[in-house]
XYZ file of C-alpha atoms in Angstrom:
191
model
C -7.728 -36.575 -10.225
C -7.414 -35.598 -13.549
C -6.343 -32.146 -13.571
C -8.483 -29.617 -14.512
C -8.707 -26.828 -17.005
C -8.387 -23.252 -16.058
C -6.573 -20.911 -18.666
C -7.937 -18.465 -17.459
C -5.474 -19.313 -14.528
C -1.992 -17.468 -15.247
C -3.991 -14.613 -15.511
C -6.200 -14.670 -12.638
C -2.488 -14.769 -10.679
C -1.301 -11.793 -12.502
C -4.845 -9.680 -11.561
C -4.248 -11.210 -8.262
C -0.344 -10.254 -8.036
C -1.189 -6.879 -8.754
C -3.765 -6.605 -6.067
C -1.895 -7.769 -4.175
C 0.792 -5.228 -3.927
C -1.115 -2.976 -4.207
C -3.264 -3.570 -1.446
C 0.714 -4.751 0.962
C 3.021 -3.308 -1.540
C 6.210 -4.578 -3.771
C 7.173 -6.103 -0.044
C 3.532 -8.379 0.571
C 4.099 -10.665 -3.069
C 4.736 -14.121 -3.049
C 3.697 -16.727 -4.800
C 2.071 -17.373 -1.301
C 0.131 -14.169 -1.224
C -0.552 -14.550 -5.334
C -2.090 -18.150 -4.516
C -4.601 -17.372 -1.323
C -5.448 -13.699 -3.394
C -6.712 -16.565 -6.193
C -8.089 -18.573 -5.261
C -5.896 -21.314 -6.674
C -3.686 -24.464 -4.587
C 0.510 -22.801 -4.415
C 1.997 -25.169 -6.742
C -0.914 -23.783 -9.641
C 1.848 -19.932 -9.141
C 4.847 -21.674 -9.049
C 3.652 -23.601 -11.947
C 3.396 -20.885 -14.027
C 6.259 -18.224 -12.391
C 8.665 -20.767 -11.631
C 10.156 -17.264 -9.724
C 8.939 -14.283 -8.568
C 10.339 -12.130 -10.681
C 8.571 -13.527 -13.403
C 5.488 -13.024 -10.875
C 6.652 -9.210 -10.733
C 7.818 -8.958 -14.976
C 4.211 -10.914 -15.793
C 2.792 -8.252 -13.102
C 4.728 -5.381 -14.648
C 4.421 -5.444 -18.442
C 0.009 -5.747 -17.631
C 0.577 -2.664 -15.464
C 2.317 -0.937 -18.264
C -0.476 -1.141 -20.333
C -2.738 1.834 -18.057
C -0.616 4.614 -19.751
C -0.697 2.369 -22.965
C -3.924 2.523 -23.125
C -4.552 6.336 -21.787
C -2.229 7.238 -25.119
C -4.352 5.283 -27.521
C -7.616 6.337 -26.088
C -6.860 9.854 -26.543
C -4.872 9.658 -30.028
C -3.659 13.293 -30.541
C -0.348 11.989 -31.277
C -1.175 11.286 -34.327
C -2.298 14.466 -35.556
C 0.589 16.532 -36.816
C -1.498 18.872 -36.006
C -1.786 18.713 -32.755
C -0.681 20.581 -29.884
C 1.725 18.068 -29.014
C 3.070 20.057 -25.573
C -0.308 19.921 -24.741
C -1.391 16.792 -25.970
C 1.597 14.782 -23.460
C 0.345 16.455 -20.194
C -2.914 15.739 -21.023
C -1.874 11.596 -20.754
C -0.448 12.562 -17.490
C -3.017 13.918 -16.135
C -6.135 12.198 -17.324
C -3.657 9.174 -15.959
C -3.258 10.959 -12.343
C -6.706 11.731 -12.281
C -8.536 10.270 -10.262
C -7.969 7.230 -7.732
C -3.627 6.495 -7.781
C -3.203 3.265 -6.686
C -3.164 2.322 -10.587
C -0.580 4.476 -11.242
C 1.207 4.388 -7.963
C 1.249 0.716 -8.266
C 2.778 0.619 -11.638
C 4.955 2.825 -10.146
C 6.942 0.527 -7.608
C 6.876 -2.060 -10.050
C 8.902 0.194 -12.517
C 10.921 1.233 -9.549
C 11.569 -2.438 -7.338
C 14.117 -3.011 -11.496
C 16.875 -1.116 -9.913
C 17.005 -3.825 -6.997
C 15.336 -6.938 -9.454
C 17.108 -6.776 -13.320
C 14.844 -9.074 -14.619
C 12.585 -5.769 -14.300
C 14.278 -3.598 -16.035
C 13.810 -5.487 -20.045
C 9.791 -4.563 -19.061
C 10.749 -1.588 -17.336
C 12.990 -0.379 -20.066
C 9.658 -1.524 -22.055
C 7.526 1.449 -22.315
C 10.147 4.352 -22.469
C 11.169 2.901 -25.388
C 7.854 2.632 -26.691
C 6.829 5.473 -26.200
C 10.153 7.259 -27.008
C 9.389 6.462 -30.225
C 6.335 7.151 -30.409
C 6.950 10.154 -29.411
C 10.084 10.379 -32.198
C 7.503 10.410 -35.020
C 6.880 14.220 -34.030
C 9.956 15.329 -33.111
C 13.503 13.570 -33.038
C 14.914 10.805 -31.060
C 16.768 12.628 -28.066
C 13.844 14.989 -27.586
C 11.236 12.559 -26.944
C 14.131 10.390 -24.102
C 13.701 14.204 -23.142
C 10.094 14.063 -22.959
C 10.217 10.511 -22.194
C 11.984 11.384 -18.787
C 10.701 14.708 -17.793
C 6.843 13.339 -17.954
C 8.663 9.960 -15.753
C 9.847 12.978 -13.600
C 7.095 15.309 -13.088
C 4.215 11.999 -12.098
C 7.233 10.675 -9.282
C 7.148 13.723 -7.566
C 3.194 13.635 -7.645
C 2.487 10.662 -6.673
C 6.217 11.581 -3.608
C 4.625 14.523 -2.423
C 0.902 13.701 -2.946
C 0.904 16.364 -4.927
C -1.703 17.782 -7.452
C -0.860 17.787 -11.263
C -0.683 20.648 -12.740
C -0.554 20.461 -16.395
C -0.479 23.695 -16.776
C 3.288 24.208 -15.825
C 3.594 20.725 -17.108
C 2.515 21.650 -20.968
C 4.775 24.563 -19.749
C 7.592 22.436 -19.361
C 6.999 19.779 -21.971
C 7.021 22.846 -24.434
C 10.280 24.185 -23.200
C 11.245 20.492 -24.073
C 9.895 20.807 -27.539
C 11.409 24.632 -28.667
C 14.721 22.936 -27.219
C 14.466 19.978 -29.401
C 13.828 22.554 -32.725
C 16.696 25.110 -31.890
C 18.739 21.882 -32.376
C 17.671 21.093 -36.234
C 14.771 18.356 -34.976
C 11.647 18.498 -37.139
C 7.535 19.232 -36.114
C 6.416 21.703 -34.176
C 7.614 23.299 -30.721
C 4.062 24.326 -28.817
C 2.716 22.529 -31.472
């Protein structure tokens, strides 16, 4: 029987892996569970992703796109007159709003890098990309501190199942920006 041409199969497997992790956590993800969810033969998953780590890397890369879309949709980072602390707090609010399943999934994959070294470069890409974007408005050290603080705020909200407090986030982000400006960073704290 000739091989069926299915150019979307790889993407369907990635989407299926994300759904499996969303429902069952990382412990529930295997080539077999991804194949069943994608409705493809098991051999298709191992053809496209030789190891489970390769599949997780692809899923994490795709999950990272969620926050990048939030950033792109708001556009305030490019405006030098925009209140940067308010913009960042707004990003977090938009990302954490509503159903948190997608955000929890992204963090589960992100934190899996602690035990799966193959995921570390992809997890680092997210932080480095965001820091690079923020460094256009402040210095590199302050940008990295902002990323770490945003990460911490998200984790606290997710782990405590608490409400996101945008005013608090704006205040602490503004303090980091002010400290960066005091240390000689370019930009305008709180603006």
